Each structure stands twice: as structure tokens, then as C-alpha cells.
XYZ file of C-alpha atoms in Angstrom:
573
model
C -53.657 -59.327 50.926
C -54.499 -55.943 52.865
C -56.607 -58.039 55.465
C -53.742 -60.613 55.498
C -50.991 -58.099 56.648
C -53.252 -56.696 59.246
C -54.299 -60.174 60.345
C -50.548 -61.242 60.268
C -49.667 -58.098 62.569
C -52.327 -59.131 65.183
C -51.340 -63.002 65.297
C -47.442 -62.112 65.203
C -48.274 -59.761 68.366
C -50.030 -62.642 70.154
C -47.198 -65.086 69.282
C -44.252 -63.102 70.533
C -45.946 -62.134 73.777
C -46.426 -65.832 74.267
C -42.921 -66.861 73.202
C -41.394 -64.088 75.228
C -43.494 -65.050 78.297
C -42.558 -68.689 77.845
C -38.837 -68.249 77.551
C -38.784 -65.779 80.372
C -41.063 -67.911 82.899
C -38.164 -68.713 85.358
C -37.477 -65.198 85.496
C -41.243 -64.037 85.999
C -41.476 -66.816 88.784
C -38.347 -66.100 90.547
C -38.384 -64.820 94.328
C -36.639 -61.667 93.844
C -37.046 -57.896 95.318
C -38.838 -56.071 92.651
C -39.628 -52.014 92.747
C -42.881 -51.322 94.494
C -45.712 -49.701 92.786
C -48.496 -47.586 94.221
C -51.771 -49.268 93.557
C -53.527 -45.988 93.377
C -51.804 -45.308 90.003
C -52.677 -48.346 88.211
C -56.428 -48.023 89.609
C -56.178 -44.584 88.304
C -54.948 -45.940 84.635
C -57.386 -48.542 84.847
C -60.471 -46.433 86.105
C -59.722 -43.537 83.515
C -59.840 -46.159 80.610
C -62.866 -47.774 81.790
C -64.862 -44.501 82.823
C -64.115 -42.883 79.312
C -65.658 -46.166 77.387
C -68.690 -46.178 79.765
C -69.340 -42.440 79.361
C -68.576 -42.755 75.472
C -71.141 -45.781 75.449
C -73.962 -44.192 77.088
C -73.433 -40.739 74.830
C -72.709 -42.227 71.603
C -73.692 -44.950 69.523
C -71.257 -47.543 68.531
C -68.936 -47.110 65.340
C -68.745 -43.464 65.885
C -65.732 -41.431 66.059
C -65.710 -40.698 69.785
C -66.848 -44.302 70.764
C -63.788 -45.392 68.566
C -61.601 -43.293 70.444
C -62.814 -44.290 73.835
C -62.283 -47.922 72.665
C -58.871 -47.616 71.438
C -57.918 -45.580 74.538
C -59.052 -48.862 76.644
C -56.780 -50.992 74.140
C -53.784 -48.997 74.747
C -54.191 -49.012 78.570
C -54.380 -52.480 78.403
C -51.528 -53.102 76.272
C -49.354 -50.608 78.362
C -50.193 -52.208 81.525
C -49.632 -55.507 80.462
C -46.349 -54.873 79.274
C -45.543 -52.980 82.338
C -46.541 -55.771 84.422
C -43.989 -58.281 82.317
C -41.346 -56.160 82.574
C -41.880 -55.132 86.347
C -41.935 -58.962 87.182
C -38.697 -59.558 84.920
C -36.977 -57.042 86.903
C -34.612 -59.111 88.851
C -31.059 -58.740 89.862
C -27.871 -60.428 88.198
C -24.876 -61.461 90.074
C -22.574 -60.595 87.157
C -22.183 -58.863 83.660
C -23.244 -61.498 81.085
C -20.556 -62.292 78.528
C -22.989 -62.917 76.036
C -24.368 -59.373 75.797
C -27.989 -60.526 76.833
C -29.552 -60.207 79.959
C -31.700 -63.094 81.571
C -34.822 -60.891 80.975
C -33.894 -59.855 77.422
C -36.977 -61.845 75.919
C -39.333 -60.523 78.370
C -38.296 -56.929 77.404
C -39.697 -57.451 74.024
C -43.266 -58.218 75.156
C -44.486 -54.611 75.360
C -43.342 -53.924 71.706
C -45.410 -57.104 70.528
C -48.244 -56.188 72.593
C -48.111 -52.394 70.932
C -48.292 -54.166 67.481
C -51.297 -56.133 68.360
C -53.435 -53.367 69.715
C -52.550 -51.035 66.880
C -53.349 -53.621 64.479
C -57.046 -54.236 65.863
C -58.476 -50.619 64.657
C -56.953 -51.538 61.328
C -59.004 -54.714 61.444
C -62.475 -54.031 62.747
C -62.585 -50.279 63.504
C -61.969 -48.766 60.002
C -64.978 -46.353 60.368
C -63.661 -44.858 63.462
C -60.041 -44.079 62.146
C -57.701 -42.192 62.800
C -59.463 -41.526 66.127
C -59.217 -45.047 67.149
C -55.393 -45.369 66.211
C -55.116 -41.981 68.277
C -56.954 -43.221 71.121
C -54.386 -46.226 71.135
C -51.478 -43.868 71.487
C -52.960 -41.867 73.979
C -54.131 -44.490 76.222
C -50.656 -45.784 76.180
C -49.109 -42.593 76.775
C -51.446 -41.905 79.891
C -50.651 -45.455 81.389
C -46.806 -45.313 80.827
C -46.740 -41.800 82.318
C -48.617 -42.916 85.445
C -46.947 -46.219 86.084
C -43.496 -44.405 85.512
C -44.477 -41.785 88.037
C -45.772 -44.285 90.180
C -42.312 -46.397 90.533
C -39.419 -45.760 92.705
C -36.896 -43.633 91.003
C -33.802 -44.687 92.724
C -31.753 -47.819 91.900
C -30.730 -49.718 88.508
C -34.268 -51.379 88.759
C -36.140 -48.371 88.373
C -33.901 -46.696 85.942
C -34.246 -49.757 83.496
C -38.006 -49.827 84.154
C -38.649 -46.568 83.432
C -36.210 -46.275 80.191
C -37.731 -49.408 78.790
C -41.402 -48.001 78.963
C -40.404 -44.502 77.350
C -38.646 -46.759 74.554
C -41.719 -48.590 73.993
C -43.814 -45.531 74.006
C -41.552 -44.251 71.370
C -42.195 -47.531 69.010
C -45.631 -46.875 69.657
C -45.812 -43.497 67.863
C -43.637 -44.635 64.934
C -46.217 -47.418 64.406
C -48.889 -44.643 64.811
C -47.304 -42.639 62.199
C -47.347 -46.123 60.044
C -50.895 -46.608 60.738
C -52.184 -43.070 60.074
C -49.839 -41.704 57.490
C -50.448 -44.751 55.494
C -54.279 -44.228 55.272
C -53.834 -40.767 53.985
C -51.581 -42.112 51.109
C -53.040 -43.649 48.013
C -52.974 -47.292 47.978
C -50.918 -49.335 46.018
C -50.107 -52.917 44.532
C -48.187 -54.979 46.802
C -47.180 -58.461 46.020
C -49.393 -60.959 43.915
C -52.628 -58.936 45.040
C -54.527 -57.336 42.016
C -56.440 -54.980 44.492
C -54.564 -51.881 45.799
C -53.367 -52.175 49.567
C -53.201 -49.179 52.006
C -49.698 -48.247 53.167
C -50.532 -48.773 56.578
C -50.742 -52.652 55.815
C -47.227 -52.512 54.564
C -46.096 -50.410 57.376
C -47.608 -53.293 59.548
C -45.566 -55.856 57.597
C -42.209 -53.646 58.381
C -43.062 -53.316 61.965
C -43.663 -57.509 61.813
C -39.815 -57.924 60.374
C -38.352 -55.349 62.867
C -40.007 -57.100 66.047
C -39.008 -60.544 64.682
C -35.370 -59.676 64.431
C -35.838 -57.836 67.824
C -36.845 -61.071 69.498
C -34.105 -62.925 67.847
C -31.479 -60.357 69.329
C -33.146 -60.769 72.832
C -31.891 -64.523 72.744
C -28.429 -65.366 74.347
C -25.561 -66.154 72.235
C -22.000 -66.762 73.964
C -20.279 -66.720 70.639
C -20.586 -63.178 70.451
C -18.974 -62.785 74.065
C -16.016 -65.224 72.725
C -15.228 -63.226 69.953
C -15.459 -59.730 71.990
C -13.008 -61.247 74.627
C -10.608 -62.054 71.877
C -10.127 -58.426 71.152
C -6.758 -57.464 72.967
C -7.723 -53.686 73.843
C -10.859 -54.976 75.522
C -9.481 -56.027 78.775
C -12.312 -55.241 81.125
C -15.845 -57.128 81.433
C -17.940 -54.021 80.646
C -16.011 -53.280 77.871
C -16.365 -56.806 76.237
C -20.167 -56.911 76.809
C -20.573 -53.619 74.943
C -18.707 -55.017 72.279
C -20.528 -57.997 71.877
C -23.730 -55.894 72.332
C -22.405 -53.620 69.332
C -21.755 -56.759 67.363
C -25.149 -58.226 67.864
C -27.177 -54.908 66.801
C -24.881 -54.771 63.829
C -25.770 -57.781 62.772
C -29.307 -57.474 63.313
C -29.191 -54.067 61.525
C -27.861 -55.849 58.303
C -30.821 -58.456 58.293
C -33.029 -55.537 58.864
C -31.923 -53.773 55.830
C -31.859 -56.872 53.792
C -35.819 -57.416 54.690
C -36.708 -54.096 54.437
C -35.362 -53.963 50.795
C -37.145 -57.230 49.914
C -40.494 -55.968 51.113
C -39.859 -52.780 49.162
C -39.404 -54.816 46.092
C -42.860 -56.290 46.351
C -44.534 -52.971 46.050
C -45.329 -51.579 42.611
C -43.807 -48.286 43.394
C -40.545 -49.978 44.756
C -40.201 -47.374 47.831
C -36.804 -46.780 49.105
C -37.232 -48.597 52.287
C -33.659 -49.903 52.111
C -32.473 -46.312 52.161
C -34.917 -45.285 54.791
C -34.146 -48.067 57.334
C -30.327 -47.329 56.701
C -30.969 -43.561 57.507
C -32.239 -44.795 60.701
C -30.229 -47.768 61.684
C -26.842 -46.804 60.713
C -27.537 -43.040 61.943
C -28.453 -44.297 65.571
C -25.350 -46.740 65.178
C -23.228 -43.545 64.934
C -25.164 -41.763 67.445
C -24.363 -44.308 69.927
C -20.473 -44.100 69.038
C -20.431 -40.251 69.079
C -22.326 -40.450 72.606
C -19.837 -42.854 74.158
C -16.753 -41.050 72.742
C -18.227 -37.744 74.447
C -18.960 -39.566 77.732
C -15.105 -40.754 77.835
C -14.168 -37.476 77.044
C -16.215 -35.753 79.531
C -15.073 -38.141 82.403
C -11.459 -36.886 81.559
C -12.495 -33.261 82.196
C -13.319 -32.321 78.827
C -16.975 -30.757 79.549
C -17.676 -29.368 76.362
C -17.351 -32.749 74.416
C -20.692 -34.006 75.907
C -22.244 -30.882 74.820
C -20.609 -30.742 71.304
C -21.501 -34.424 70.774
C -25.073 -34.410 71.840
C -25.832 -31.390 69.668
C -23.863 -32.996 66.877
C -26.188 -36.276 67.350
C -29.181 -34.305 67.317
C -28.101 -32.736 64.064
C -27.555 -35.645 62.558
C -30.681 -37.230 63.500
C -32.322 -34.072 61.850
C -30.468 -34.613 58.709
C -31.911 -38.027 58.365
C -35.295 -36.857 58.977
C -35.295 -34.193 56.174
C -33.782 -37.181 53.959
C -36.693 -39.315 55.023
C -39.380 -36.675 54.322
C -37.720 -36.179 50.991
C -37.870 -39.850 49.880
C -41.232 -40.762 51.200
C -43.101 -38.039 53.131
C -44.492 -38.715 56.422
C -44.739 -42.759 55.869
C -40.864 -42.602 54.964
C -40.325 -40.617 58.446
C -42.024 -43.528 59.821
C -39.599 -46.153 58.577
C -36.535 -44.321 59.445
C -38.015 -44.103 63.161
C -38.704 -47.789 63.163
C -35.171 -48.761 62.196
C -33.872 -46.216 64.672
C -36.212 -47.637 67.873
C -35.079 -51.146 66.673
C -31.359 -50.212 67.645
C -32.471 -48.559 70.738
C -34.730 -51.419 71.667
C -32.101 -54.131 71.071
C -29.502 -51.965 73.371
C -31.659 -51.412 76.164
C -32.992 -55.073 76.141
C -29.743 -56.708 76.024
C -28.205 -54.185 78.721
C -28.106 -56.260 81.731
C -29.125 -54.470 85.745
C -25.373 -55.156 86.722
C -24.152 -52.815 83.912
C -26.926 -50.588 83.616
C -25.491 -48.034 86.012
C -22.419 -47.722 83.377
C -24.861 -47.056 80.441
C -27.897 -45.119 81.727
C -26.540 -41.934 80.642
C -25.869 -42.592 76.845
C -29.066 -44.760 76.970
C -31.048 -42.056 78.068
C -29.589 -39.464 75.636
C -29.991 -41.851 72.703
C -33.691 -42.216 73.738
C -34.080 -38.301 73.993
C -32.476 -38.020 70.733
C -34.838 -40.549 68.899
C -37.941 -38.989 70.726
C -36.709 -35.546 69.310
C -37.037 -36.767 65.699
C -40.269 -39.063 66.667
C -41.933 -35.451 67.740
C -41.151 -34.100 64.605
C -42.720 -37.085 62.732
C -45.594 -36.134 64.691
C -45.494 -32.488 63.573
C -45.790 -33.933 59.818
C -48.749 -36.357 61.086
C -50.391 -33.101 62.299
C -50.154 -31.449 58.522
C -51.246 -34.499 57.077
C -54.793 -34.747 59.116
C -55.391 -31.124 59.406
C -54.400 -29.957 55.632
C -57.508 -28.672 54.996
C -58.021 -26.820 58.428
C -54.723 -25.278 57.988
C -54.563 -24.556 54.376
C -55.715 -20.620 54.537
C -54.288 -19.876 57.620
C -52.527 -16.664 57.788
C -48.917 -17.069 58.995
C -46.844 -14.184 59.990
C -43.393 -14.172 61.563
C -44.449 -12.832 65.244
C -47.182 -15.555 65.385
C -44.659 -18.206 64.527
C -42.330 -17.384 67.001
C -44.622 -16.848 69.543
C -45.879 -20.417 69.220
C -42.059 -21.488 68.928
C -41.525 -19.934 72.332
C -44.568 -21.087 74.122
C -43.436 -24.961 72.789
C -39.969 -24.497 74.375
C -41.179 -22.930 77.662
C -44.495 -24.982 78.412
C -42.916 -28.335 79.119
C -40.677 -26.944 81.602
C -43.447 -24.814 83.162
C -45.596 -27.935 83.400
C -42.644 -29.648 85.303
C -42.040 -27.167 87.550
C -45.812 -27.127 88.743
C -45.702 -30.541 89.210
C -42.415 -30.745 91.263
C -43.215 -27.379 93.445
C -45.621 -29.114 95.674
C -45.428 -28.518 99.347
C -43.157 -31.074 101.440
C -42.241 -32.916 97.708
C -39.830 -35.727 97.834
C -38.497 -36.810 94.461
C -38.036 -40.330 95.704
C -41.834 -40.959 96.575
C -44.730 -40.727 94.749
C -47.227 -37.928 93.969
C -50.953 -37.747 95.021
C -53.343 -38.314 92.631
C -54.761 -34.919 92.978
C -51.309 -33.285 91.968
C -51.106 -35.360 88.846
C -54.737 -34.119 87.799
C -53.823 -30.469 87.980
C -51.124 -31.283 85.875
C -52.848 -32.717 83.368
C -55.530 -30.145 83.280
C -52.360 -27.584 82.897
C -50.956 -29.630 79.970
C -54.480 -29.672 78.030
C -54.739 -25.883 79.061
C -51.885 -24.346 77.353
C -52.401 -25.768 74.092
C -56.216 -25.083 74.342
C -55.340 -21.268 75.069
C -53.108 -20.850 72.210
C -56.053 -22.306 70.032
C -58.625 -20.141 71.368
C -57.044 -16.853 71.234
C -54.850 -17.511 68.017
C -56.407 -20.447 66.083
C -54.092 -22.388 63.876
C -51.445 -19.334 63.603
C -49.287 -20.538 65.930
C -49.461 -24.391 65.682
C -46.521 -25.078 63.458
C -44.232 -23.103 65.797
C -45.537 -24.702 68.747
C -44.852 -28.173 67.445
C -41.364 -27.207 66.543
C -40.680 -25.662 70.296
C -42.396 -28.677 71.893
C -39.990 -31.010 69.753
C -36.730 -28.869 71.025
C -37.924 -29.199 74.466
C -36.551 -32.990 74.616
C -33.223 -31.850 73.592
C -32.502 -29.684 76.940
C -31.405 -32.242 78.983
C -28.411 -32.978 76.627
C -26.589 -29.731 77.464
C -27.092 -29.798 81.180
C -23.776 -29.825 83.414
C -22.414 -33.597 83.437
C -22.271 -33.532 87.173
C -25.736 -32.846 87.816
C -26.553 -35.840 85.807
C -25.120 -38.498 88.140
C -28.199 -38.592 90.339
C -30.839 -41.315 89.600
C -33.695 -39.094 90.201
C -32.312 -36.130 88.041
C -31.751 -38.290 85.046
C -35.013 -39.850 85.214
C -36.829 -36.571 86.018
C -35.249 -34.796 83.248
C -37.349 -37.000 80.750
C -40.586 -35.287 82.193
C -40.354 -32.190 79.926
C -40.460 -35.025 76.900
C -43.497 -36.415 78.573
C -45.474 -33.024 78.765
C -44.251 -32.336 75.271
C -45.702 -35.435 73.889
C -48.930 -35.233 75.751
C -49.479 -31.398 74.164
C -48.680 -32.920 70.565
C -50.989 -36.078 71.143
C -53.760 -33.409 72.192
C -53.382 -31.282 69.401
C -53.256 -34.180 66.961
C -56.536 -35.488 68.218
C -58.738 -32.509 69.324
C -57.436 -29.364 67.473
C -60.684 -29.776 64.895
C -62.684 -29.952 68.305
C -60.854 -26.620 69.486
C -60.365 -24.689 66.300
C -63.949 -23.122 66.151
C -63.082 -21.449 69.478
C -60.930 -18.943 67.525
C -64.131 -17.435 65.973
C -65.845 -16.539 69.280
C -65.777 -12.839 70.405
C -63.036 -11.135 71.997
C -65.105 -10.719 75.088
C -65.875 -14.489 75.213
C -62.417 -15.791 74.987
C -61.270 -13.191 77.839
C -64.070 -14.928 79.932
C -62.964 -18.153 79.099
C -59.125 -17.581 79.788
C -60.364 -15.789 83.127
C -62.637 -18.729 84.363
C -59.708 -21.758 83.059
C -57.135 -19.483 84.919
C -59.121 -18.669 88.209
C -60.170 -22.624 88.559
C -56.568 -23.927 88.064
C -55.286 -21.269 90.927
C -58.306 -22.189 93.162
C -57.489 -25.775 92.639
C -53.754 -25.413 93.357
C -54.339 -23.428 96.458
C -56.935 -26.024 97.673
C -54.151 -28.681 96.837
C -51.539 -26.622 98.834
C -53.698 -26.285 101.683
C -54.576 -29.729 101.753
C -50.896 -30.699 101.984
C -50.010 -28.471 104.661
C -53.057 -29.647 106.763
C -52.251 -33.348 106.041
C -48.509 -32.488 107.026
C -49.481 -31.087 110.091
C -51.711 -33.748 111.364
C -49.107 -36.421 110.665
C -47.801 -37.763 113.999
C -44.014 -36.965 114.819
C -41.502 -40.016 113.935
C -40.987 -42.395 116.527
C -37.657 -42.266 118.477
C -37.766 -38.371 118.914
C -39.760 -36.679 121.759
C -41.223 -33.394 121.736
C -39.343 -30.759 123.744
C -40.705 -30.180 127.086
C -43.378 -27.568 127.696
C -41.347 -25.530 130.303
C -38.296 -25.285 127.966
C -40.171 -24.403 125.287
C -42.298 -21.683 126.946
C -38.778 -20.378 128.222
C -37.501 -20.370 124.640
C -40.434 -18.400 123.796
C -40.342 -16.105 126.589
C -36.633 -15.309 125.986
C -37.534 -14.420 122.274
């Protein structure tokens, strides 16, 4: 039964990708302007994965943990890039808002989710000796490729906004799958269905993910009846309001089927886990967050600015309460079930929102994504405690260590964001050189590494909570600053850096914890060397940027001032 569930996840992922491509082929083959992408970012994403696999294969024998991580990283990179290609090719403009509340490229938007299901099922089938490192490799490879492709795409226009937000939503779904795959392996196996042999909870989690993606694909299909039903509502006179009402009806119907399906799957397990309550907490809670954010948006447009902040805080508090309820019901695996249902609502809404309507919905879609990522990062904290329970059992916790870790977690992502955006001659509508991104990645890994070097595991729990809280900071910015496209998208950068630090701690804490036993003089020497290298590399990058700008020819159409006038002005001064 367990192998059947894993193979079903892999097979469903392949079938879902083929079905989505076949239904979206007219859109994929359409000659239409699409966002440009810097090829250097694609080459960098592929090169990192291939180079890591070659180095791992040369230095380690197959079926080891390191080799399993590198192979999982390669799988995650392949899945993320293929999903990005489909989303990029399906980004076409629509002449008007569809009345059926489903855009013409909605089936194509489900392709990355099916790819994520397939690549996450591969380690569970053929790389069990390398678990959980292989699963973390898939998640980290997916994250790095998502970050590079998101940074490399244009930030202006509805196409660029939707493409980036789709990638972030799919990344959240991958992290929910990671919770299923890893937390399910640490739980004691249970009887499921008619199988006499116990089944790992990770296999049951893949069955829940199969159901979620099947319903998501059905919701992406056009259905004109919902548009006609929403059009009959007398108080909805404008077309965008009718499309949003039809979309809400579509998601509510899908949520009802999701609850029934999760209840049926829960009844097949021997322990009868409360999948129905967990999925209801995630899906209905996210529907309530949807409604609250739309109400706050309307009130803030009428001049009540405090409503947007109040609604954002209330939505985050609601998700936090759902997180605690899920943990009480089924631990870390229950948090994964709740997150799966929540991301189902968000993915269905993003996929069914057309480009013509997207500028009207981008603010609430971004807020919903941030709030769900907040709960997802809290789930990663629980996953950290599950994996490193032995290493953290004898830690010496004190209030000042917890406070220090919390403050570092809150301040580190904005610091890394400021470091990335502070390079000379930086234009937020263009792409960044790869050298700058490389140094930013080193700084992202350096901060948690130095915390573990100096204090060991004393500050890790507070660090996780601070990193999770950073995702909510964009909710409380002034509303007039969220109208610019690049500000809306670049406000998600701290969330990316928080996720990167958490994934690094999840994978490499066991490697970095022995550093805390070094002598004080050795720690000081390591800190000085790491900091000095980063400062020198940053100075070299700044110098290279200025030299490159100085060698650039002046723009055409502008003539340099005559030598006489320039000399006269200099003499006069």
C-alpha cells in the first residue's frame, strides 16, 4: 500500500502535467509578447545544480546523505525551471475579464504544482537511504531556482507581478509537501486501508496532496455557469465584482469537495486522524482571511487607513490560532494538512485571476500569500524541532539568548534585502549581476552560521520565530507605498531571505553545531575572517560597478559639452 501511494503521487504528477499542457497548448503556442528573462539567471540555476551533483558524485559514493541531497537539489531545480517555463509561456494578455472566473491560462498555472508533487515523491520511492536530506535538497533546489528566476524577470506590469506571485505560491506548496514528507517519516507508521502492513504517514500525506491537486485542476477549468450565477446578483453591477464573486463560489465548491475527500481519507487510517477538522481550519480560515482583506482594502480606499493594518494583524492572528489548533490535533503533520488546505485556496484564486483583472487584486493576493507563508515558516520551525530533537534536548535556554535570537531573526532579512538593493547604480526595474546575488547568498548563510558558531543551539528557537515574523512586516506599510509594482514585489524579498535561512538551518545545523565547541580565540578568528572576506568582496563589487559605469559610452542623442565651455566653467569655479 505504501509503495502504491508513492507511485500514485508520481504518476498523478506526470498525468497532471500532460493534461495541463494539452489543455493549454493553444495558449502556449500563441504569438504574444511575454516578459523577458535574463539567460544568465537560467544558466546560473542550472549550473549550480549540475556542479553540485558532479562534486558530490566525485567526492562521495552513491546512496550517501550528501549525494542524496545533491540529487534532490537537481530534481528540485529541474521541476522549478520546467514549471517556470510553462508559466512564462502561458503569460498572455486577455482582452477582457472572463465572466466564468477562469482565465484562459488557468490549467497551465497548475503545472508547477503537479511537478512539485512528482519530484517530491521520487526520494520517497528510490532514495529512502538518503532521507530526509533528499527531500530538503528538493526544497532548497526549488527555492534557489525560484529566487533566481523571480529576480531575473521584469517587475513592471501585470505579467511580471503574476509570474512572481505564482512562483511564490508554488514555493509555499512545496514547503507544505516537505512537511508531509519529513514529518510523516518521523511519526510511527499506522494501518491504512486494507493493507496489513503499517504505512508511513508520509504516504498518507501524498494521498492528501493527490486529492488537493485533482480538485485544483478541476477548478482551473472554465465554467460559464458560475459567471451567469454571479451576474444575477443585483448588487454586483460591475464586471470585476461579478468575476470575483464567481471565483469565490468556485473556491467554496472546491473547498467543500476537499473537506469530504479528506474526511474519507482519514476514515481509512486506523487512528482516524482528524483530517476533516485540519483541512477545515486551513481552507475556511483562508476564505475568512480573503474576506477580511477585501473589506480592509475597501475601507482603506475610502480613507480609513487604519483598517488595512487592523485587518492584516487580525488575519495573521487568525492563522496563528489555526496553527496552534493544528499542532494540538496532530503535531507537525497536522500543520502540514492545514497548510495544504490553505495553499489550495490561494492557488485556486491566483490561477483563476486573469491578467486583465490582476491589477485590481494584486494587493490582497500578495497579503494572502504573505500570511500563508507566515504559517508555513512556523511549520518549518516545528519541522526543525522534529529533526533535531536529540541535539536540542540538553540546550541551556535563557531569556536573553531567546531575545537575542528573536531580534536577529527579525532584523536579518531586511538587512540582507538592504545589502542586495544598495549596490551602486541599481535600477529596481532591471536585473542584478550574478556577482551581487552570490555575495547576498553568502551573507544569507553567514548570519545563521555565525549565530550557531557563537551561541550554539541556545538562540535557534528565537531565531526561527523572528524569521517567521519578518514575513508580516509588509502588511503594515503605508498603503500609498504599495501601489508601485516594484515595491509590492520587492517587499517579498525579506520573506525569501527568511525562507532561505530556515532551510539552511534545517539542512546544515547538524554540521554547524560542533563549531560551538571551538575555543573563544578560534571563534573570533573565524568571525573576523568571514566578515573581512565579505567586506573585501563587497568593496571589489562596488569598484567594479563604478568602473563599468565609467567605461559605458554616453547615450545617443546627447553631445558632450564643448571643451572650451567646460574649461571656462572649471576656471570660473
